[in-house]
Each structure stands twice: as structure tokens, then as C-alpha cells.
mmCIF file of C-alpha atoms in Angstrom:
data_model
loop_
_atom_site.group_PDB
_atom_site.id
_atom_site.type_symbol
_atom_site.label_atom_id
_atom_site.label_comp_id
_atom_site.label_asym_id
_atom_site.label_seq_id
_atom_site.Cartn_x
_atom_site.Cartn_y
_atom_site.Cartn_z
ATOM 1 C CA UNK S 25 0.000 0.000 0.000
ATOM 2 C CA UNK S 26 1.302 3.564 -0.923
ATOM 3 C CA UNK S 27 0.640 6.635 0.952
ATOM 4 C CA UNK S 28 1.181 10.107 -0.525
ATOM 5 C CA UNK S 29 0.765 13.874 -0.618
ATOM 6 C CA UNK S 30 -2.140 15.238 -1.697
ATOM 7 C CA UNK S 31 -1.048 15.998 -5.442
ATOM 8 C CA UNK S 32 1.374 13.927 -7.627
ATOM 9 C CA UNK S 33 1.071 15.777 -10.695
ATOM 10 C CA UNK S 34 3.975 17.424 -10.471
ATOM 11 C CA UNK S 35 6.002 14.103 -9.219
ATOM 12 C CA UNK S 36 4.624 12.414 -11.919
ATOM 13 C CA UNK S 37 5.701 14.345 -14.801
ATOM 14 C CA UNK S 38 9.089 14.575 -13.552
ATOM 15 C CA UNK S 39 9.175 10.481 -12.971
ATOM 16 C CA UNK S 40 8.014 10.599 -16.894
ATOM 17 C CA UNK S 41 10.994 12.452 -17.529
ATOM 18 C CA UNK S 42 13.211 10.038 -15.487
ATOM 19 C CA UNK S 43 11.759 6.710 -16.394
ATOM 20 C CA UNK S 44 12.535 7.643 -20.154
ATOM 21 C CA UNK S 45 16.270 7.812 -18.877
ATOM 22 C CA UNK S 46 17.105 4.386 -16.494
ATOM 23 C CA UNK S 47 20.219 3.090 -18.023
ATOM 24 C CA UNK S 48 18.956 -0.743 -18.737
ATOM 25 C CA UNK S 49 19.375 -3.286 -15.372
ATOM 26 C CA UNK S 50 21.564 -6.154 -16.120
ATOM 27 C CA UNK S 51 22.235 -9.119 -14.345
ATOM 28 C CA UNK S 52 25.668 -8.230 -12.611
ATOM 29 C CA UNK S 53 25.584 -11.125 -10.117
ATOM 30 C CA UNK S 54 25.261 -14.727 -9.609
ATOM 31 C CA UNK S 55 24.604 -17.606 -6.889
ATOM 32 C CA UNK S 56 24.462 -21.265 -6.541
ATOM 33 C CA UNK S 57 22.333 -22.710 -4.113
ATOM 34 C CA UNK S 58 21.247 -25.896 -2.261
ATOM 35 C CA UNK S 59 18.163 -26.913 -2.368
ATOM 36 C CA UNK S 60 16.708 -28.569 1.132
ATOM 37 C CA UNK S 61 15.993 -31.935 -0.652
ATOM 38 C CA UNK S 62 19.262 -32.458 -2.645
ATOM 39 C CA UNK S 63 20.623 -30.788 -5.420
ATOM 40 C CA UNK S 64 21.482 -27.352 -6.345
ATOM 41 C CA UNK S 65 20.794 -24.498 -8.970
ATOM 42 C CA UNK S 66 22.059 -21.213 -9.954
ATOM 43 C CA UNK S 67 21.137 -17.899 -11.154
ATOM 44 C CA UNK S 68 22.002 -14.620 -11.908
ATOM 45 C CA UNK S 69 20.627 -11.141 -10.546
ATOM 46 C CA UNK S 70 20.736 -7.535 -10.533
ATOM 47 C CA UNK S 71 22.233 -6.278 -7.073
ATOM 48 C CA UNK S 72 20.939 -3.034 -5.183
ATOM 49 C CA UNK S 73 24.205 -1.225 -6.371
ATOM 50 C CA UNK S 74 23.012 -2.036 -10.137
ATOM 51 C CA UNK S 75 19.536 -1.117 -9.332
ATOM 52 C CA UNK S 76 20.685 2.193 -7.969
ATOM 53 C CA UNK S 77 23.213 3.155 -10.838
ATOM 54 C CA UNK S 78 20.652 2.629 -12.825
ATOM 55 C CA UNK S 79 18.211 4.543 -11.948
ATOM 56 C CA UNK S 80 19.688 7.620 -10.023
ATOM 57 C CA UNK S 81 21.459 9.676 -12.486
ATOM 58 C CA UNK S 82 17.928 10.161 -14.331
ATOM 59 C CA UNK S 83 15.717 10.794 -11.084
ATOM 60 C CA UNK S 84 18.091 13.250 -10.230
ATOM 61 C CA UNK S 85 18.575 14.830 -13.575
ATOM 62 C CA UNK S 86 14.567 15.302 -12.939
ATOM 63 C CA UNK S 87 14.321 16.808 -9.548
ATOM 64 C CA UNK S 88 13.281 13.322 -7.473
ATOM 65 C CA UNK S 89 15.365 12.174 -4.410
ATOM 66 C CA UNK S 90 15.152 8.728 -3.282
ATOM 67 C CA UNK S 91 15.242 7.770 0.196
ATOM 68 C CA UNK S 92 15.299 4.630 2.016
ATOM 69 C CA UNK S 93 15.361 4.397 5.702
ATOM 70 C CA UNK S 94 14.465 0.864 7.062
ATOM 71 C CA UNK S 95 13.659 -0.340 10.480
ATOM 72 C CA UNK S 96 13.274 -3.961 12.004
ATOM 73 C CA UNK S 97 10.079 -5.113 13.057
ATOM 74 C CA UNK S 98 9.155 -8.485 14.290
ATOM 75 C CA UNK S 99 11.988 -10.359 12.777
ATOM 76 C CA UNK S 100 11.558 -8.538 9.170
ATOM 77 C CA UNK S 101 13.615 -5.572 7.774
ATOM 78 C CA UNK S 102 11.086 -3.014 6.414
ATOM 79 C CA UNK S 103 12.142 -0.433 3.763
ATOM 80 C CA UNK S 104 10.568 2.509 2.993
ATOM 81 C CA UNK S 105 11.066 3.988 -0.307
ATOM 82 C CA UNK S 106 10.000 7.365 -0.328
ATOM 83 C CA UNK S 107 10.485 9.934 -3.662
ATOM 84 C CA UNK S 108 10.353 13.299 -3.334
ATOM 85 C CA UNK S 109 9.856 15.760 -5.579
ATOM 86 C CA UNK S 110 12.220 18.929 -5.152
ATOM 87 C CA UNK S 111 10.364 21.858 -6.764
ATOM 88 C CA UNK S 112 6.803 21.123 -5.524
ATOM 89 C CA UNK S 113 7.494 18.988 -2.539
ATOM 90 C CA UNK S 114 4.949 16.215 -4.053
ATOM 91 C CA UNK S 115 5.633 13.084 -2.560
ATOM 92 C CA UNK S 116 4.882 9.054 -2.223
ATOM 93 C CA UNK S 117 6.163 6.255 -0.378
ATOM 94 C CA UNK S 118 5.370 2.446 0.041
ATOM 95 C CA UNK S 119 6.983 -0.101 2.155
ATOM 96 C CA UNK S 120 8.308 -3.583 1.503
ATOM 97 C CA UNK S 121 9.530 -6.343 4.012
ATOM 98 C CA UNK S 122 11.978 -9.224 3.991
ATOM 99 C CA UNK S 123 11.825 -11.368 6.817
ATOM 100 C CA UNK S 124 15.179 -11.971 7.861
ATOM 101 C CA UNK S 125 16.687 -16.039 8.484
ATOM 102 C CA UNK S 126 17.801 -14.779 11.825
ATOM 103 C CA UNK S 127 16.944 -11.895 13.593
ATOM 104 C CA UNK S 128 19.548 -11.806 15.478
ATOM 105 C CA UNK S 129 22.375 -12.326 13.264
ATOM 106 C CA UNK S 130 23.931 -8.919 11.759
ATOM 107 C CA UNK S 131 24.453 -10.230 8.255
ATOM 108 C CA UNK S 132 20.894 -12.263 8.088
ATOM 109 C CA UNK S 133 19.364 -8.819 9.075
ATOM 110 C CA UNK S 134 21.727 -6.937 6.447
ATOM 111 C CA UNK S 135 20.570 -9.038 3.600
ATOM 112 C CA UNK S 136 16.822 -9.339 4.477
ATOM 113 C CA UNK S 137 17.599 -5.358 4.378
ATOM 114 C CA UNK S 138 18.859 -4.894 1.070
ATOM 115 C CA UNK S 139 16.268 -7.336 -0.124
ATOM 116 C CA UNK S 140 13.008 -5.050 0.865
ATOM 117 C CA UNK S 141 15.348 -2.542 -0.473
ATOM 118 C CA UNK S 142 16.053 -3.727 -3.963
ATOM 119 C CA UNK S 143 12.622 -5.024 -4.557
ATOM 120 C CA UNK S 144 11.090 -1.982 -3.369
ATOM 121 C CA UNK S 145 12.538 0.066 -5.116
ATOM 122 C CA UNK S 146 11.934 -2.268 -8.817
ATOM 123 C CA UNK S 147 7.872 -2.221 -7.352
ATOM 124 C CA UNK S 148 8.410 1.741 -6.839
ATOM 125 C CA UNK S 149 9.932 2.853 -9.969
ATOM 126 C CA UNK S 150 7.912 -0.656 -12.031
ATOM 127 C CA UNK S 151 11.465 -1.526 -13.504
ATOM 128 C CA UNK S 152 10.772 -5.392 -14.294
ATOM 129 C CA UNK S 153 13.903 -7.251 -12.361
ATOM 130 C CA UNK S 154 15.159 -10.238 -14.673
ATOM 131 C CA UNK S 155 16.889 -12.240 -12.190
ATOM 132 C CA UNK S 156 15.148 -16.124 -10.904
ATOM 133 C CA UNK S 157 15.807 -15.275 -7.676
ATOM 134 C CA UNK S 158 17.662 -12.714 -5.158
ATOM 135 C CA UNK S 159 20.139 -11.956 -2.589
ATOM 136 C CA UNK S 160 18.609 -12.728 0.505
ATOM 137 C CA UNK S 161 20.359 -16.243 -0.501
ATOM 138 C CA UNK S 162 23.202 -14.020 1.027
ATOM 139 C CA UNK S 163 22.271 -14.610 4.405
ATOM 140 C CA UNK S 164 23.910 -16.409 7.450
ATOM 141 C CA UNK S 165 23.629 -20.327 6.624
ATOM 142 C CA UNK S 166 22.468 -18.932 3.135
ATOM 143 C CA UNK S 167 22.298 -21.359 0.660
ATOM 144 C CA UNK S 168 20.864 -24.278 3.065
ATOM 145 C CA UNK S 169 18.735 -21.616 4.826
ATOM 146 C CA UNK S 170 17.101 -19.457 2.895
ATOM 147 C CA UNK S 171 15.234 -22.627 0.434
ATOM 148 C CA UNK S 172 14.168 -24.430 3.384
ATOM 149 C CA UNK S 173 12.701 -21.255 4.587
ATOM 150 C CA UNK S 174 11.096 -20.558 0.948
ATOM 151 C CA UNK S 175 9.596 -24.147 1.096
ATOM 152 C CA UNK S 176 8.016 -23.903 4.382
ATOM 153 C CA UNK S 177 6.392 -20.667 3.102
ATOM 154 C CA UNK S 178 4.527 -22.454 0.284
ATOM 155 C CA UNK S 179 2.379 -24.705 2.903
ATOM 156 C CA UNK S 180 1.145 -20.669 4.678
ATOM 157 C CA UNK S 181 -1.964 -19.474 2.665
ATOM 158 C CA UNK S 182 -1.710 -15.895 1.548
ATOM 159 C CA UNK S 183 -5.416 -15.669 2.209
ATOM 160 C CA UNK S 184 -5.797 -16.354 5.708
ATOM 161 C CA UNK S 185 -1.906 -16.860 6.789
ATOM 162 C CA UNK S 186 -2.761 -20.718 8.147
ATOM 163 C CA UNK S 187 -0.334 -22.944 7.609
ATOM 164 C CA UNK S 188 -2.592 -25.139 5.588
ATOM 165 C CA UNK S 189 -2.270 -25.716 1.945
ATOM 166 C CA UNK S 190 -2.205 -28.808 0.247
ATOM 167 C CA UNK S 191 -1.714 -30.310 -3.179
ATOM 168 C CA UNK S 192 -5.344 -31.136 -4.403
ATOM 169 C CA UNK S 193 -6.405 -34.417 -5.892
ATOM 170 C CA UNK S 194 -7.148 -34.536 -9.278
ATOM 171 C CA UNK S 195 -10.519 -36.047 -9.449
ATOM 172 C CA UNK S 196 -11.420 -32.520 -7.149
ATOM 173 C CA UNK S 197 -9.834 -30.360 -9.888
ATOM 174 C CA UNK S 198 -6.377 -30.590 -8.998
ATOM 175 C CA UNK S 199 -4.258 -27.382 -8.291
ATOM 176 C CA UNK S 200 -4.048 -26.210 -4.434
ATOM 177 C CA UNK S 201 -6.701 -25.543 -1.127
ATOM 178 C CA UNK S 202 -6.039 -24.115 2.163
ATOM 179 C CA UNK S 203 -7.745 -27.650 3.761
ATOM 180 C CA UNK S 204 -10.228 -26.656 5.663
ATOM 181 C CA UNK S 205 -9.543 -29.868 8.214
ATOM 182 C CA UNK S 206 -6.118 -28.148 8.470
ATOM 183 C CA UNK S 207 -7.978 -25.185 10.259
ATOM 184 C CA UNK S 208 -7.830 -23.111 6.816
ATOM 185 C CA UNK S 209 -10.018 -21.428 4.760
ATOM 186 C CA UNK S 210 -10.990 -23.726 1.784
ATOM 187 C CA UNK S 211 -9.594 -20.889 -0.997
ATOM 188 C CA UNK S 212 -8.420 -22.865 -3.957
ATOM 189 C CA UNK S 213 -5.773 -22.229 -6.719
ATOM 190 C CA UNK S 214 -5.586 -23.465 -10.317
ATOM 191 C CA UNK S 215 -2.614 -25.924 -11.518
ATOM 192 C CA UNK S 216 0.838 -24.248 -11.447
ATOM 193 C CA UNK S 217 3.516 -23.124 -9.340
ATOM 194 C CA UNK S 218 1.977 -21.778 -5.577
ATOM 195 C CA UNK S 219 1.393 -18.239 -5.597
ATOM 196 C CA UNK S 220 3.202 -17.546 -2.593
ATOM 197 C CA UNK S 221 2.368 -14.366 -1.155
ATOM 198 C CA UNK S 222 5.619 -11.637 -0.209
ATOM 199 C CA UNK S 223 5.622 -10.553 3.170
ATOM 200 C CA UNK S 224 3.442 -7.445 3.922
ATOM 201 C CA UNK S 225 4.109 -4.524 6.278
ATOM 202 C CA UNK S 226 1.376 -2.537 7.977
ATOM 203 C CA UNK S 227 0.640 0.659 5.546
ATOM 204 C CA UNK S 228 2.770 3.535 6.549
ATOM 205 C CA UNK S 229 1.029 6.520 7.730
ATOM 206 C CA UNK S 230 3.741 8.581 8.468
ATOM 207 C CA UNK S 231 4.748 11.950 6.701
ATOM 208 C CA UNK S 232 8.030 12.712 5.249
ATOM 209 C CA UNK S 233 9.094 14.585 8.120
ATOM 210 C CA UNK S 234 7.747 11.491 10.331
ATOM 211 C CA UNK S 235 10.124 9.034 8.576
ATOM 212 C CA UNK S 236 13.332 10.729 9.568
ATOM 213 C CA UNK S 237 12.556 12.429 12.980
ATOM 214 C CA UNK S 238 14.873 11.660 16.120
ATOM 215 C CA UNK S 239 13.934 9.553 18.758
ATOM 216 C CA UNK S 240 13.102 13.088 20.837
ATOM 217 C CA UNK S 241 11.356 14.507 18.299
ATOM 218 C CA UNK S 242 9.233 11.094 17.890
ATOM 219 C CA UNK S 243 8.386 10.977 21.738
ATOM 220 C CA UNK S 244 7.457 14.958 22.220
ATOM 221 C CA UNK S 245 5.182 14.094 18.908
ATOM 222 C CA UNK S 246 3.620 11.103 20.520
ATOM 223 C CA UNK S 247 3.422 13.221 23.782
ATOM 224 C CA UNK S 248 1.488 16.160 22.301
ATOM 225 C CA UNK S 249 -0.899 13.661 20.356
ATOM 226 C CA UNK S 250 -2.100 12.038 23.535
ATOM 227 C CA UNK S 251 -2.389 14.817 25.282
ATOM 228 C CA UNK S 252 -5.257 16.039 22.424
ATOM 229 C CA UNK S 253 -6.474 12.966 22.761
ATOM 230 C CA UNK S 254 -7.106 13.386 26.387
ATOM 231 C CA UNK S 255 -8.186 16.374 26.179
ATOM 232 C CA UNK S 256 -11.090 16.244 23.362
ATOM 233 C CA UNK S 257 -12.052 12.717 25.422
ATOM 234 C CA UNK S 258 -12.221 15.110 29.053
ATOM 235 C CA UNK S 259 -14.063 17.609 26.791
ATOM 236 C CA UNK S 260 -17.170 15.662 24.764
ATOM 237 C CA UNK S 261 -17.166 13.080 27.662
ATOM 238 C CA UNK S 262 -16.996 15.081 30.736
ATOM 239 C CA UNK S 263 -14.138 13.267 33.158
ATOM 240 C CA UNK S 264 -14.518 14.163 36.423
ATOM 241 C CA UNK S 265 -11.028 14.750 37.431
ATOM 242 C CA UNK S 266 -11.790 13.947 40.811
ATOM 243 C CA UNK S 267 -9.914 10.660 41.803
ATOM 244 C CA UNK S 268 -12.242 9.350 44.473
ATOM 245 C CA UNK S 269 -14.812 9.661 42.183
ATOM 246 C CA UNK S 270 -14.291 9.230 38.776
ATOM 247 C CA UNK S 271 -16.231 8.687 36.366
ATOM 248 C CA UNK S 272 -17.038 8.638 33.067
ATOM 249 C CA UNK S 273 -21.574 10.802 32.080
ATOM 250 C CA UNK S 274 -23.648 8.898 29.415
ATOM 251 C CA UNK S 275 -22.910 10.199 26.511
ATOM 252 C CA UNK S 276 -26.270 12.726 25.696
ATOM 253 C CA UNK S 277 -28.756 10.809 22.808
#
């Protein structure tokens, strides 16, 4: 989900402009890796740096900075790519999250990072990436890890998140269900790889500003927003800010 400012129109013409200009995104980079059953394959991919040189000579040229701050929630590194446009001050963000292999290892948490990075920034700017796979591969244990961790996400049902589909039979149409005996949902999907579902982030709300405040800044924010809370709840719902008796009047029909 993207949030934005009010108007684009001006972003958007200068993104025209800058589109027309990426350099073309080749595949700079390659990997093997071992699959959790045996066996291996490679494959070859455009890396963040590529991504980047491609694209920020011509969003500059047009008056858009790129920005990327990303924070760790929950065991998944979320990126925020956020393009702003200098004249008019137009802008639009969206997130994307990795989950990282292990949270607590520096390098699992670095590659998850550049991950949501790379990939958000393809969805952001709609650059098609030609690579079979990416560098989250690059993590700690990577090329054991990171399939057995892909495999185990083709069993969770993007629909309800159970943990619950299975192959179906042919003579019931074949393709895939989220069994409902499994505790899921009973959505079905055609014959053909699993549409496995990329991990989502809640929307982002936050403003510009919002994104890049200090900690201070973030907790006199906070502070000043609950205190207008508290004080249009004391106001249309009369508090009595007498301890001993507090209470709460009906509200008035």
C-alpha cells in the first residue's frame, strides 16, 4: 500500500521524464544454491548497487530524491522507499519487508535489508527485475537456509496466513486448497507453481518529516498527540477529574 501527498502531478511528470532515462538493469551477479531436498541451482541477478546506478542519475537529472530508511520489526527488515519531488514537494512512499533467516544475526538482518530494499525500489519505480531469484540467498547459513525457509512458506496461505495448503487431488480439480480440516479457509488455486504471497508490512502513515525524525522529536510528537487525545475525550465526555470519584456521564442521545 502507498501513501502520498495530496497531489502527484507534479512528481509524476518529472518520474516521466526520469523513467525515459534508467540506463537498462543487467544481471551483474550470480549464486548457486542448495536446495533442502538435494541438489542445487544457480542464477544470476541484478544487485541493489546495479539497481541504484541505474536509476539515479535520471531521477536526479529530474528533480526526485530517493530515500530509504528501514527499520526492524518483528523479525523482518522493512524499507521505505519514499520519492520526493524537489520543486513542488509532491511526494509518495510504500513499504516492503523481507523477513530476515535470523533476527539476530547482523548479516541475516543486512541481507533481508537490502532485499526489501532492492525489490522496493523495482515495485516503486515498475522496472521489471530479470533475475530467478535474489540476494537474501546471502544470508547467514544462506544457501541451506534461505530454500528451506522458501519451502516452508509455500504450505502458509496468503489468504488467511494458516499454515494449511495442500496439493489437491485430481478427481477434485487438482491445483491447491487451504484444507479446511487443516484449520484453513478452503480458498483454492488453479494448476501451477503456488502463488506464494511476499511478506506485507502494515501501511505507513507517516509523513516525510515522520520518517526521519529523532527519537526526541518522535516521543514529544507522541506526547502532544495524547495529550489532544485526552483532552477532546475530558471535553465531549466530561471526566470528572476527581480521583475518588471518577467517572465517566452517558454520553447525551
Amino acid at each position: 500500500m502507498m501513501t502520498r501527498s495530496e497531489s502527484v502531478a507534479a512528481l509524476a511528470k518529472a518520474k516521466c521524464a526520469a523513467q525515459a532515462k534508467f540506463l537498462p538493469l543487467g544481471k551483474d551477479k550470480s549464486a548457486t544454491v542448495a536446495l533442502s531436498k538435494g541438489g542445487s541451482y544457480s542464477y544470476s541477478y541484478a544487485d541493489l548497487a546495479a539497481c541504484l546506478e541505474s536509476v539515479i542519475p535520471a531521477l536526479s537529472e529530474a528533480g526526485i530524491a530517493l530515500f530509504q530508511p528501514v527499520r526492524i520489526e518483528d523479525g523482518s527488515a522493512i524499507a521505505t522507499t519514499l520519492l520526493v519531488h524537489g520543486d513542488s514537494g509532491e511526494w509518495i512512499a510504500s513499504d516492503y519487508a523481507a523477513v530476515a533467516v535470523d533476527a539476530r544475526d547482523a548479516r541475516s538482518v543486512g541481507s533481508a535489508s537490502t532485499y526489501a530494499r532492492r525489490y522496493g525500489l523495482l515495485a516503486m519505480l515498475a522496472i521489471a527485475s530479470a533475475d530467478e531469484d535474489d540476494d537474501a540467498e546471502e544470508a547467514r547459513g544462506g544457501a541451506h537456509e534461505m530454500p528451506q525457509a522458501r519451502d516452508a512458506a509455500k504450505t502458509i496461505c496468503p489468504a488467511c496466513g494458516k499454515d494449511a495448503i495442500i496439493k489437491s487431488k485430481a478427481e477434485w480439480g487438482g491445483g491447491w486448497v487451504c484444507y479446511k480440516k487443516k484449520g484453513g479457509c478452503g480458498v483454492k488455486w488453479p494448476e501451477g507453481p503456488f502463488p506464494v504471497a511476499a511478506p506485507t508490512a502494515e501501511p505507513n502513515t507517516m509523513t516525510p518529516e515522520q520518517l526521519f525524525e529523532t527519537p526526541g522529536e518522535e516521543a514529544e510528537r507522541k506526547g502532544q498527540e495524547a495529550a489532544t487525545l485526552l483532552s477532546a475525550i475530558q471535553g465531549r465526555w466530561g471526566v470528572l477529574k476527581t480521583p475518588a470519584a471518577l467517572r465517566i456521564k452517558m454520553w447525551e442521545r
